[in-house]
Amino acid sequence: MLATILHGAGDVRYEPVADPQILKPTDAIIKLAATCICGSDLWPYRGLQPTSGPAAMGHEYCGVLVEVGADVRTVRPGQFVVGSFCISDNTCPHCRFGFPSSCEQREFMSGAQAPFARVPLADGTLVPLAEMPPDDLIPSLLAASDVLGTGWYAAYAANVRPGATVAVVGDGAVGLMGVLAAKQMGAERIIIMSRHKARQDLALDYGATDIVSERAEAGVARIKELTRGIGVDGVLECVGTQESMRQAIQCARPGAMIGYVGVPHGVELDGQSLFFSQTGMLGGPAPVRRFLPRLIELVLQRKINPGKVFDQELPIADVAEGYRSMDARRAIKTLLRV
Amino acid sequence: MLATILHGAGDVRYEPVADPQILKPTDAIIKLAATCICGSDLWPYRGLQPTSGPAAMGHEYCGVLVEVGADVRTVRPGQFVVGSFCISDNTCPHCRFGFPSSCEQREFMSGAQAPFARVPLADGTLVPLAEMPPDDLIPSLLAASDVLGTGWYAAYAANVRPGATVAVVGDGAVGLMGVLAAKQMGAERIIIMSRHKARQDLALDYGATDIVSERAEAGVARIKELTRGIGVDGVLECVGTQESMRQAIQCARPGAMIGYVGVPHGVELDGQSLFFSQTGMLGGPAPVRRFLPRLIELVLQRKINPGKVFDQELPIADVAEGYRSMDARRAIKTLLRV
């Protein structure tokens, strides 16, 4: 088959590869209903993250199982499944503690920007649907696999409660999903930092109540002003730079939690500052598997529409154009038709 | 009157000062039932924290009010009161959010190592008792003012739940109170890092189930071994050094919270490491005022006995000997009779 391979910075190709196969009896092979490009794919694409040779890209997926290994018990061929970008057994102590993204057998999914993909630990990783979903819900189910689950975790880690005032730092797809999640968790006021019209509009659609287009100190000052000098009850930090983390910390009120889901690149935190600002922090790769059953239910009931975050759709053969669009911020998130 | 003044590193004196007076209409004057020396007093005593001239020491207190300012409404002369080391109005947004230790009008108490002291913002800061407490409960009520409240906050911030396995880093008075608090919050297994017999015994008395006497990497390895490689559900970090914070982080399981209450001195945290270890953090000056009514109730009902943490009692005139004892770790915590 053909699949998406990153050969180096800026060099992504849709090219022939071996068909995925069952390698372990706990594996499954999925025929993707659709796939997509993640903001985190841009780190290696931009050469900002070292790669060791050609890499099979793609970790967001949903679709129909075509084959399962001999030990797979809870899913079977023909079922429509959604899985997390973190492969997990769902039985180890870390999974049971609610953190499947730190599963003792954790792997990160790869090779999903393709028509077929191998999913390890199928029993633990995949959530089957009772029946085939309608086509128009495919983008939303695909979003649950990572971007929605990650935004959801940001809101969870930021301890968003009914009535809360929260800030979202980052207007990428994860930040926008964070807005959706905070709204679902009952936040009354959702402030997003954004200076892009299309992203602002989508944020408002997802439930944002305030847009802050100022950056850095001015952005923090604006959020302080919007909260009568108090700061926000929780922050969803969806970028991962020193600057975005500084903003998150500075606009948080004492006792607020910062849920940070952008992989930190060069972020250093000063213990004494955090102590005296009484800023709480919880981050990490999102334990999406924990949230998946709930997220799938919300999608199937049409209570949320995370699929709207895809503002570009391309045939997978044009995947390189998708990377270019997202890199240039011409697209928020690109869905690839397989 | 005479009071405790720190003149410089190692130089603490009990010497004549002006009697405390009502300076603002929201002040009160308290006649202390007892006072004590805090581990944090040792930072300036050891010259590890800059001081600007002679400092009136002491921030832990309970006793009878002798005078209140014209605007004080909720407490009156003759009442026995306990207050927090953080002065707070108990009405500002930060107080209402549960963080009176970041009150908009916050001050840190001082001058309590004396027979009388001025307490600012008396209405917000002080909790009155319905009647005079029995003498034998004075040490426990005094402990509520800071050391117990701080250990309690460490357990709260570490998200201690019934059945939890927790680690306590630091066997000082705060760490020991952390053991007591974790036990009260239902922790099933409480591991304390300690290599001092007297402190180990008191920890066991307060509910610790395991003692780890190894330090650094060996201590972490031992805790991992005790938890079958999983790590603990929450950590109470009660020291504040880079080394103690490293231990706390390394023995935490993914998703665990670290409640850190030792003022961090030179602690730097790497964002990416915390991200991938999925370690949550919440610290700061303890919002003791929030917990005080509950703590006082537990003491009056004799359900807890935090006063046992005082293993040295001296007349306040011998305060310098108290500092020497605590500095040399001959005493866990010194109560001063006034």
XYZ file of C-alpha atoms in Angstrom:
676
model
C 0.000 0.000 0.000
C 0.974 3.660 0.060
C 1.614 5.486 3.338
C 2.973 8.735 4.720
C 6.688 8.756 5.462
C 8.687 11.676 6.834
C 12.189 11.617 5.398
C 13.483 14.753 6.993
C 12.560 18.365 7.736
C 9.934 19.481 5.239
C 10.125 16.221 3.320
C 6.990 14.156 3.724
C 6.003 11.656 1.013
C 3.090 9.369 0.271
C 4.920 6.308 -0.980
C 4.893 2.513 -1.182
C 5.411 0.575 2.047
C 4.779 -2.996 3.128
C 1.196 -3.697 4.147
C 0.766 -3.708 7.923
C 0.635 -7.177 9.435
C -0.193 -8.776 12.737
C 3.178 -8.986 14.471
C 1.957 -9.998 17.921
C -1.148 -11.945 18.905
C -2.472 -8.820 20.672
C -2.345 -6.700 17.491
C -5.192 -5.686 15.220
C -5.262 -4.239 11.719
C -7.591 -1.317 11.121
C -8.914 -0.002 7.805
C -9.018 3.709 8.451
C -12.248 5.602 7.902
C -10.194 8.786 7.795
C -6.966 10.070 9.267
C -5.378 13.442 9.911
C -2.333 15.518 10.671
C -1.534 16.491 14.250
C 0.088 19.683 15.448
C 2.732 17.487 17.069
C 3.627 16.083 13.634
C 4.913 19.550 12.832
C 7.744 19.333 15.379
C 9.710 16.731 13.355
C 8.398 18.184 10.063
C 9.955 21.489 11.039
C 13.181 19.770 12.032
C 12.693 20.842 15.642
C 12.676 17.288 16.927
C 15.361 14.765 16.018
C 14.273 11.779 13.936
C 16.196 8.585 13.343
C 15.645 7.868 9.678
C 12.365 7.754 7.758
C 9.340 7.754 10.061
C 5.850 6.344 9.414
C 3.594 9.261 10.352
C 0.123 9.411 11.831
C -1.276 8.499 15.234
C -4.951 9.534 14.993
C -7.331 6.938 13.702
C -10.735 5.333 13.639
C -12.227 2.775 11.294
C -13.169 -0.844 10.775
C -11.124 -3.776 12.004
C -10.071 -6.149 9.253
C -7.960 -8.604 11.232
C -7.107 -9.309 14.863
C -4.378 -11.397 16.482
C -5.047 -14.726 18.163
C -5.160 -13.251 21.686
C -7.535 -10.381 20.975
C -10.786 -10.860 22.893
C -12.815 -7.660 23.151
C -12.912 -6.468 19.538
C -13.423 -8.385 16.299
C -13.172 -7.836 12.548
C -16.040 -5.826 11.122
C -16.383 -3.593 14.184
C -15.928 0.154 13.972
C -13.372 1.234 16.575
C -11.756 4.369 17.916
C -8.422 4.215 19.701
C -6.044 6.536 21.478
C -2.739 7.763 20.098
C -1.260 6.114 23.204
C -1.287 2.350 23.005
C -2.203 0.909 26.407
C -3.225 -2.404 27.942
C -5.954 -0.813 30.103
C -5.196 -3.273 32.902
C -1.857 -2.241 34.428
C -1.720 -0.165 37.634
C -1.123 3.074 35.726
C -4.124 2.449 33.476
C -6.290 1.593 36.482
C -5.126 4.800 38.188
C -6.526 6.687 35.197
C -3.289 7.290 33.326
C -3.232 4.881 30.372
C -0.905 7.362 28.666
C 1.740 6.095 31.099
C 0.755 2.430 30.680
C 3.468 -0.019 31.647
C 3.274 -1.301 28.061
C 2.847 2.115 26.489
C 3.747 2.651 22.872
C 2.923 5.650 20.757
C 0.791 4.868 17.721
C 2.432 5.397 14.349
C 1.720 4.767 10.694
C -1.896 5.908 10.788
C -1.595 8.350 7.878
C -2.339 5.433 5.602
C -5.311 3.348 4.444
C -4.471 0.552 6.896
C -2.575 0.475 10.161
C -1.470 -1.937 12.829
C -2.775 -1.210 16.345
C -0.854 -2.979 19.120
C -2.608 -4.071 22.352
C -5.960 -3.950 20.583
C -7.995 -5.074 23.604
C -6.694 -2.290 25.796
C -6.424 0.438 23.211
C -9.572 0.225 21.113
C -13.148 1.133 21.962
C -15.688 -0.578 19.652
C -18.943 1.083 18.622
C -22.182 -0.895 18.770
C -22.848 -0.216 15.098
C -21.442 1.606 12.072
C -21.535 5.358 12.705
C -23.064 7.724 10.143
C -20.474 9.097 7.711
C -20.878 12.671 8.870
C -19.665 11.714 12.357
C -16.365 10.249 11.144
C -14.422 13.514 11.585
C -15.671 13.861 15.166
C -14.853 10.248 16.036
C -11.416 10.720 14.496
C -10.930 13.837 16.617
C -11.668 11.831 19.766
C -8.536 9.783 19.093
C -6.194 12.564 20.097
C -7.011 16.218 19.600
C -10.347 16.157 21.425
C -9.076 13.794 24.111
C -6.058 16.028 24.619
C -8.128 19.205 24.904
C -10.397 17.318 27.286
C -7.471 16.319 29.455
C -6.240 19.926 29.512
C -9.594 20.982 30.949
C -9.621 18.050 33.379
C -6.086 18.829 34.560
C -7.001 22.519 34.871
C -9.724 21.351 37.273
C -12.499 23.094 35.344
C -15.697 23.165 37.394
C -19.202 24.463 36.771
C -19.208 28.235 36.865
C -15.469 28.525 36.411
C -13.571 31.214 34.545
C -10.799 29.687 32.465
C -8.171 30.781 29.994
C -6.998 28.799 26.994
C -3.470 29.555 25.815
C -3.085 28.428 22.216
C -5.640 28.611 19.415
C -4.489 25.488 17.605
C -6.774 22.512 17.247
C -6.027 21.310 20.787
C -6.790 24.731 22.261
C -10.075 24.829 20.376
C -10.955 21.369 21.693
C -10.015 22.692 25.122
C -12.654 25.371 24.704
C -15.208 22.698 23.787
C -14.194 20.601 26.809
C -14.277 23.508 29.261
C -17.744 24.381 28.021
C -18.894 20.781 28.511
C -17.470 20.821 32.036
C -19.588 23.843 32.860
C -17.148 26.740 32.611
C -19.075 29.989 32.558
C -16.383 32.156 31.105
C -13.844 30.887 28.602
C -11.134 33.280 27.490
C -9.030 32.228 24.523
C -5.842 33.902 23.405
C -6.005 34.159 19.627
C -5.328 36.645 16.859
C -6.601 34.590 13.922
C -10.105 35.340 12.719
C -10.993 31.791 11.662
C -9.776 30.347 14.966
C -11.512 33.063 16.962
C -14.766 32.277 15.168
C -14.478 28.576 15.831
C -13.580 29.243 19.474
C -16.696 31.370 19.862
C -18.711 28.626 18.213
C -17.318 26.102 20.717
C -18.242 28.295 23.674
C -15.498 30.863 24.176
C -16.873 34.031 25.749
C -13.864 36.302 25.362
C -11.072 36.659 22.833
C -7.730 38.120 23.848
C -5.638 39.051 20.844
C -2.824 40.704 22.776
C 0.272 38.607 23.410
C 2.842 38.247 26.206
C 2.603 40.839 28.983
C -0.197 42.713 27.250
C -2.185 39.498 26.935
C -1.755 38.723 30.614
C -2.756 42.278 31.508
C -5.891 41.954 29.399
C -6.886 38.707 31.115
C -6.277 40.282 34.499
C -8.455 43.197 33.428
C -11.216 40.833 32.255
C -11.155 39.119 35.647
C -11.082 42.284 37.751
C -7.456 41.690 38.659
C -8.114 38.262 40.111
C -6.846 35.958 37.371
C -8.559 32.836 36.069
C -9.607 29.719 37.992
C -7.800 27.398 35.607
C -5.633 27.543 32.498
C -5.433 25.163 29.560
C -1.887 25.512 28.238
C -1.934 24.074 24.719
C 1.343 25.254 23.210
C 4.412 24.126 25.148
C 6.854 27.013 24.904
C 8.461 28.984 27.714
C 6.490 32.021 26.614
C 3.115 30.265 26.577
C 3.804 28.678 29.966
C 4.763 32.051 31.404
C 1.481 33.492 30.143
C -0.445 30.593 31.622
C 1.181 31.012 35.019
C 0.829 34.777 35.080
C -2.879 34.821 34.320
C -3.721 32.098 36.880
C -5.182 33.092 40.229
C -3.634 31.606 43.378
C -4.773 28.017 43.700
C -5.572 27.678 40.000
C -4.415 24.590 38.155
C -2.644 24.727 34.818
C -3.449 21.765 32.603
C -0.595 21.660 30.114
C -0.779 19.426 27.095
C 1.584 21.045 24.626
C 4.812 19.034 24.860
C 7.141 21.472 26.675
C 10.098 22.484 24.576
C 12.709 24.295 26.633
C 10.330 25.080 29.481
C 12.019 25.704 32.841
C 9.973 26.346 35.965
C 11.191 28.111 39.081
C 10.021 26.262 42.182
C 9.928 29.301 44.433
C 7.890 31.386 41.980
C 5.348 28.606 41.550
C 5.234 28.226 45.325
C 4.452 31.850 46.056
C 2.012 32.202 43.166
C 0.347 28.977 44.409
C 0.030 27.748 40.855
C -0.826 24.084 40.448
C 0.407 22.126 37.434
C -0.653 18.874 35.825
C 0.256 17.854 32.320
C 1.510 15.101 30.139
C 0.409 12.970 27.236
C -3.369 12.866 27.542
C -4.887 9.692 29.000
C -7.345 9.693 26.108
C -8.354 6.055 26.572
C -9.911 6.994 29.942
C -12.134 9.603 28.317
C -12.919 7.787 25.042
C -16.182 6.044 25.995
C -17.641 9.350 27.210
C -16.363 11.307 24.209
C -17.707 8.758 21.730
C -21.073 8.882 23.452
C -21.188 12.682 23.267
C -20.332 12.524 19.556
C -22.912 9.830 18.759
C -25.549 11.802 20.637
C -24.498 14.862 18.617
C -23.961 16.847 21.799
C -20.541 17.966 20.611
C -19.125 18.507 17.148
C -15.336 18.358 17.452
C -15.093 17.420 13.761
C -15.576 21.073 12.850
C -11.977 21.607 13.869
C -10.966 20.131 10.502
C -11.017 23.117 8.183
C -9.150 21.374 5.406
C -9.904 18.038 3.783
C -7.530 16.439 1.309
C -7.179 13.062 -0.343
C -4.404 11.297 1.540
C -2.260 11.318 -1.619
C -1.962 15.084 -1.053
C -0.710 14.661 2.496
C 2.374 16.805 1.779
C 0.095 19.726 0.959
C -1.664 19.130 4.272
C 1.628 19.434 6.162
C 2.475 22.614 4.258
C -0.926 24.119 5.038
C -0.716 23.382 8.737
C 2.910 24.482 8.934
C 1.946 27.827 7.377
C -1.119 28.011 9.650
C -3.337 28.188 6.539
C -5.212 25.223 8.032
C -6.129 24.608 11.654
C -6.194 20.861 11.156
C -6.200 18.733 8.037
C -8.340 15.650 7.588
C -7.047 13.099 5.105
C -9.525 11.035 3.133
C -8.295 7.492 2.580
C 7.675 43.645 77.512
C 10.361 41.209 76.413
C 10.226 39.573 72.986
C 12.331 37.482 70.600
C 14.455 39.444 68.161
C 16.799 37.989 65.551
C 19.783 40.260 65.111
C 21.661 38.182 62.600
C 22.727 34.642 61.828
C 22.812 32.654 65.052
C 22.003 35.716 67.137
C 18.555 35.556 68.658
C 17.775 37.434 71.869
C 14.905 37.762 74.282
C 14.985 41.480 74.967
C 12.930 44.562 75.766
C 10.631 45.893 73.059
C 7.666 48.241 73.002
C 4.374 46.631 73.969
C 2.259 45.770 70.932
C -0.524 48.233 70.258
C -3.596 48.526 68.093
C -2.300 50.312 64.992
C -5.337 49.862 62.771
C -8.986 49.523 63.757
C -8.970 45.972 62.363
C -6.136 44.847 64.700
C -6.369 42.800 67.870
C -3.920 42.174 70.670
C -3.525 38.591 71.843
C -2.057 37.324 75.116
C -0.345 34.165 73.987
C -1.165 30.891 75.723
C 2.053 29.497 74.289
C 4.232 30.039 71.269
C 6.888 28.104 69.421
C 9.735 28.021 66.945
C 9.085 27.096 63.323
C 11.414 25.251 60.991
C 11.164 28.247 58.682
C 12.620 30.457 61.442
C 15.828 28.510 60.939
C 16.391 29.860 57.415
C 17.204 33.397 58.627
C 18.719 32.027 61.861
C 21.178 30.080 59.733
C 21.885 33.121 57.592
C 20.413 31.391 54.552
C 17.788 34.053 54.034
C 18.592 37.748 53.926
C 17.177 39.890 56.745
C 16.925 43.646 56.840
C 17.930 44.522 60.356
C 16.579 43.087 63.608
C 13.445 40.992 63.096
C 10.619 40.266 65.541
C 10.322 36.489 65.365
C 7.375 34.143 65.741
C 4.269 33.551 63.666
C 2.496 30.676 65.453
C 0.073 31.640 68.142
C -3.079 31.032 70.107
C -4.393 32.636 73.250
C -6.817 35.107 74.737
C -7.701 38.438 73.172
C -7.022 41.400 75.408
C -7.956 44.225 73.093
C -9.542 44.705 69.689
C -9.674 47.644 67.288
C -12.809 49.693 66.708
C -13.753 47.863 63.512
C -13.375 44.309 64.802
C -16.762 42.547 64.807
C -16.417 38.771 65.050
C -14.059 38.348 68.009
C -13.918 40.135 71.335
C -11.639 40.481 74.358
C -11.732 37.449 76.609
C -12.169 34.944 73.820
C -9.651 32.225 73.161
C -8.583 32.377 69.520
C -6.375 30.525 67.079
C -5.090 32.234 63.951
C -3.043 31.413 60.912
C 0.532 32.510 60.285
C -0.923 34.176 57.184
C -2.982 37.234 57.972
C -6.053 37.320 55.728
C -9.357 39.161 55.448
C -11.326 35.980 54.656
C -13.562 37.939 52.278
C -11.474 38.736 49.184
C -11.751 36.602 46.020
C -8.596 34.638 46.850
C -9.879 33.830 50.336
C -13.255 32.790 48.937
C -11.482 30.597 46.385
C -9.906 28.757 49.319
C -6.500 30.415 49.268
C -6.393 32.884 52.172
C -2.611 32.470 52.114
C -2.749 34.590 48.939
C -5.280 37.054 50.381
C -5.322 40.416 48.639
C -4.444 41.924 52.027
C -2.030 39.178 53.029
C 0.622 39.849 55.607
C 2.804 37.318 57.348
C 2.408 37.249 61.107
C 5.422 38.297 63.124
C 6.353 38.983 66.696
C 4.532 36.008 68.186
C 7.523 34.697 70.145
C 6.473 37.015 72.947
C 3.870 37.206 75.713
C 1.658 39.537 73.657
C 1.314 40.126 69.941
C -0.610 42.257 67.497
C -2.770 40.363 65.011
C -3.839 42.426 61.971
C -7.179 41.780 60.224
C -8.507 40.077 63.344
C -11.957 39.340 61.906
C -10.572 37.448 58.938
C -7.593 35.830 60.589
C -8.808 34.589 63.958
C -11.086 31.685 64.808
C -12.634 32.009 68.284
C -13.367 29.008 70.494
C -16.734 28.745 72.255
C -15.007 28.415 75.609
C -11.593 28.237 77.239
C -9.823 25.051 76.143
C -8.281 22.695 78.703
C -4.596 23.453 79.312
C -3.405 20.151 77.922
C -4.822 21.023 74.498
C -2.868 24.275 74.189
C 0.072 22.665 72.332
C -2.284 21.087 69.805
C -4.203 24.326 69.242
C -0.910 26.149 68.826
C 0.161 23.547 66.255
C -2.992 24.237 64.231
C -1.740 27.773 63.648
C 0.915 26.680 61.175
C 2.685 23.340 61.406
C -0.454 21.210 61.472
C -2.240 23.394 58.937
C 0.785 23.216 56.673
C 1.073 19.436 56.887
C -2.667 19.284 56.263
C -2.321 21.390 53.140
C 0.504 19.167 51.902
C -1.834 16.169 52.126
C -4.675 18.134 50.533
C -2.446 19.302 47.677
C -1.123 15.752 47.240
C -4.752 14.766 46.689
C -4.699 12.113 49.412
C -7.787 9.911 49.176
C -9.100 6.988 51.203
C -7.021 3.901 50.500
C -4.121 5.877 49.028
C -0.448 5.072 49.281
C 1.550 8.204 49.985
C 5.122 9.221 50.660
C 6.234 11.978 52.991
C 9.583 13.554 52.177
C 10.939 15.275 55.275
C 10.709 14.153 58.885
C 10.583 17.626 60.384
C 7.543 18.795 62.294
C 5.648 19.601 59.079
C 6.365 16.176 57.617
C 5.133 14.540 60.813
C 1.948 16.617 60.670
C 1.664 15.530 57.054
C 1.614 11.917 58.256
C -1.159 12.791 60.714
C -3.123 14.567 57.977
C -2.722 11.769 55.424
C -3.948 9.305 58.038
C -6.987 11.490 58.761
C -7.722 11.685 55.026
C -7.816 7.908 54.841
C -4.428 6.980 53.415
C -3.846 3.285 53.868
C -0.126 3.284 53.455
C 2.064 6.154 54.578
C 5.769 5.940 53.832
C 7.997 8.472 55.544
C 11.621 9.099 54.681
C 13.488 9.416 57.968
C 16.679 8.255 59.610
C 16.106 9.674 63.082
C 14.762 7.302 65.704
C 12.660 9.839 67.627
C 11.071 11.140 64.435
C 10.475 7.645 63.101
C 8.717 6.729 66.353
C 6.498 9.778 66.249
C 5.721 9.143 62.570
C 4.650 5.591 63.392
C 2.552 6.939 66.238
C 0.843 9.359 63.831
C 0.045 6.589 61.367
C 3.088 5.980 59.191
C 3.202 2.367 57.998
C 6.690 2.305 56.497
C 9.974 4.005 57.253
C 12.544 4.537 54.524
C 15.931 5.468 55.947
C 17.803 5.406 52.654
C 18.359 8.728 50.936
C 18.520 10.022 47.359
C 18.487 7.330 44.657
C 18.525 4.524 47.212
C 15.520 6.039 48.974
C 13.604 6.317 45.719
C 14.512 2.731 44.844
C 13.250 1.564 48.233
C 9.914 3.348 47.768
C 9.568 1.862 44.298
C 10.277 -1.545 45.818
C 7.666 -1.006 48.546
C 5.102 -0.147 45.873
C 5.929 -3.014 43.511
C 7.556 -0.644 41.072
C 4.489 1.542 40.712
C 5.354 4.570 42.817
C 3.090 6.329 45.278
C -0.307 7.948 44.658
C 0.749 11.247 46.194
C 3.770 12.854 47.807
C 3.983 15.379 50.631
C 7.188 17.332 49.989
C 8.038 19.028 53.271
C 11.637 20.178 52.794
C 12.117 22.500 49.827
C 15.501 21.589 48.373
C 16.321 20.448 44.844
C 17.260 17.057 46.253
C 14.022 16.572 48.209
C 11.953 17.692 45.227
C 13.802 15.265 42.974
C 13.034 12.462 45.417
C 9.397 13.464 45.549
C 9.068 13.487 41.768
C 10.929 10.232 41.276
C 8.856 8.226 43.715
C 5.516 9.528 42.357
C 3.477 7.344 40.026
C 2.162 8.911 36.811
C -0.798 11.121 37.670
C 0.275 11.547 41.294
C 0.187 15.009 42.833
C 3.058 16.453 44.828
C 1.911 18.745 47.599
C 4.964 20.858 48.382
C 5.049 23.048 51.438
C 8.731 23.490 52.136
C 9.660 26.899 50.714
C 11.703 25.944 47.629
C 15.274 27.131 47.829
C 17.033 26.811 44.488
C 14.505 24.364 43.072
C 14.366 24.273 39.263
C 11.853 22.070 37.461
C 12.157 20.828 33.904
C 8.831 21.150 32.104
C 9.402 18.275 29.717
C 10.398 15.837 32.467
C 7.340 16.718 34.531
C 5.224 16.345 31.403
C 6.400 12.846 30.558
C 6.358 11.671 34.162
C 2.808 13.131 34.433
C 3.633 14.528 37.844
C 1.188 17.067 39.212
C 2.356 19.835 41.523
C 0.597 22.135 43.956
C 2.322 24.045 46.686
C 2.667 27.344 48.406
C 2.128 28.919 51.789
C -0.597 26.807 53.361
C -4.120 28.273 53.379
C -4.368 27.366 57.055
C -7.335 29.636 57.713
C -9.461 27.456 55.425
C -8.680 24.362 57.475
C -8.649 25.926 60.957
C -12.285 25.345 62.005
C -11.968 21.652 61.131
C -8.561 21.287 62.777
C -9.701 22.997 65.959
C -12.715 20.702 66.098
C -10.548 17.597 65.691
C -8.280 18.819 68.494
C -11.135 19.683 70.866
C -12.699 16.273 70.211
C -9.273 14.731 70.934
C -9.341 12.905 67.617
C -5.842 14.127 66.802
C -2.927 15.068 69.002
C -0.636 17.272 66.932
C 0.788 18.768 70.137
C 2.956 15.691 70.557
C 5.190 17.129 67.862
C 6.639 19.448 70.505
C 9.424 17.395 72.037
C 11.021 20.303 73.819
C 9.412 22.849 76.140
C 11.274 25.892 77.372
C 10.405 29.093 79.162
C 10.361 31.770 76.488
C 13.316 33.481 78.166
C 15.371 30.522 76.930
C 14.267 30.982 73.334
C 17.882 31.105 72.123
C 18.415 27.594 73.461
C 15.305 26.528 71.542
C 16.767 27.839 68.281
C 20.044 26.062 69.008
C 18.243 22.794 69.717
C 16.192 22.892 66.557
C 19.148 24.018 64.463
C 21.154 21.025 65.728
C 18.119 18.778 65.220
C 18.223 17.899 68.931
C 14.581 18.989 69.049
C 11.867 18.383 66.452
C 9.941 21.451 67.530
C 10.224 23.665 70.549
C 7.272 25.039 72.490
C 7.900 28.236 74.407
C 6.019 28.839 77.652
C 5.096 32.483 78.101
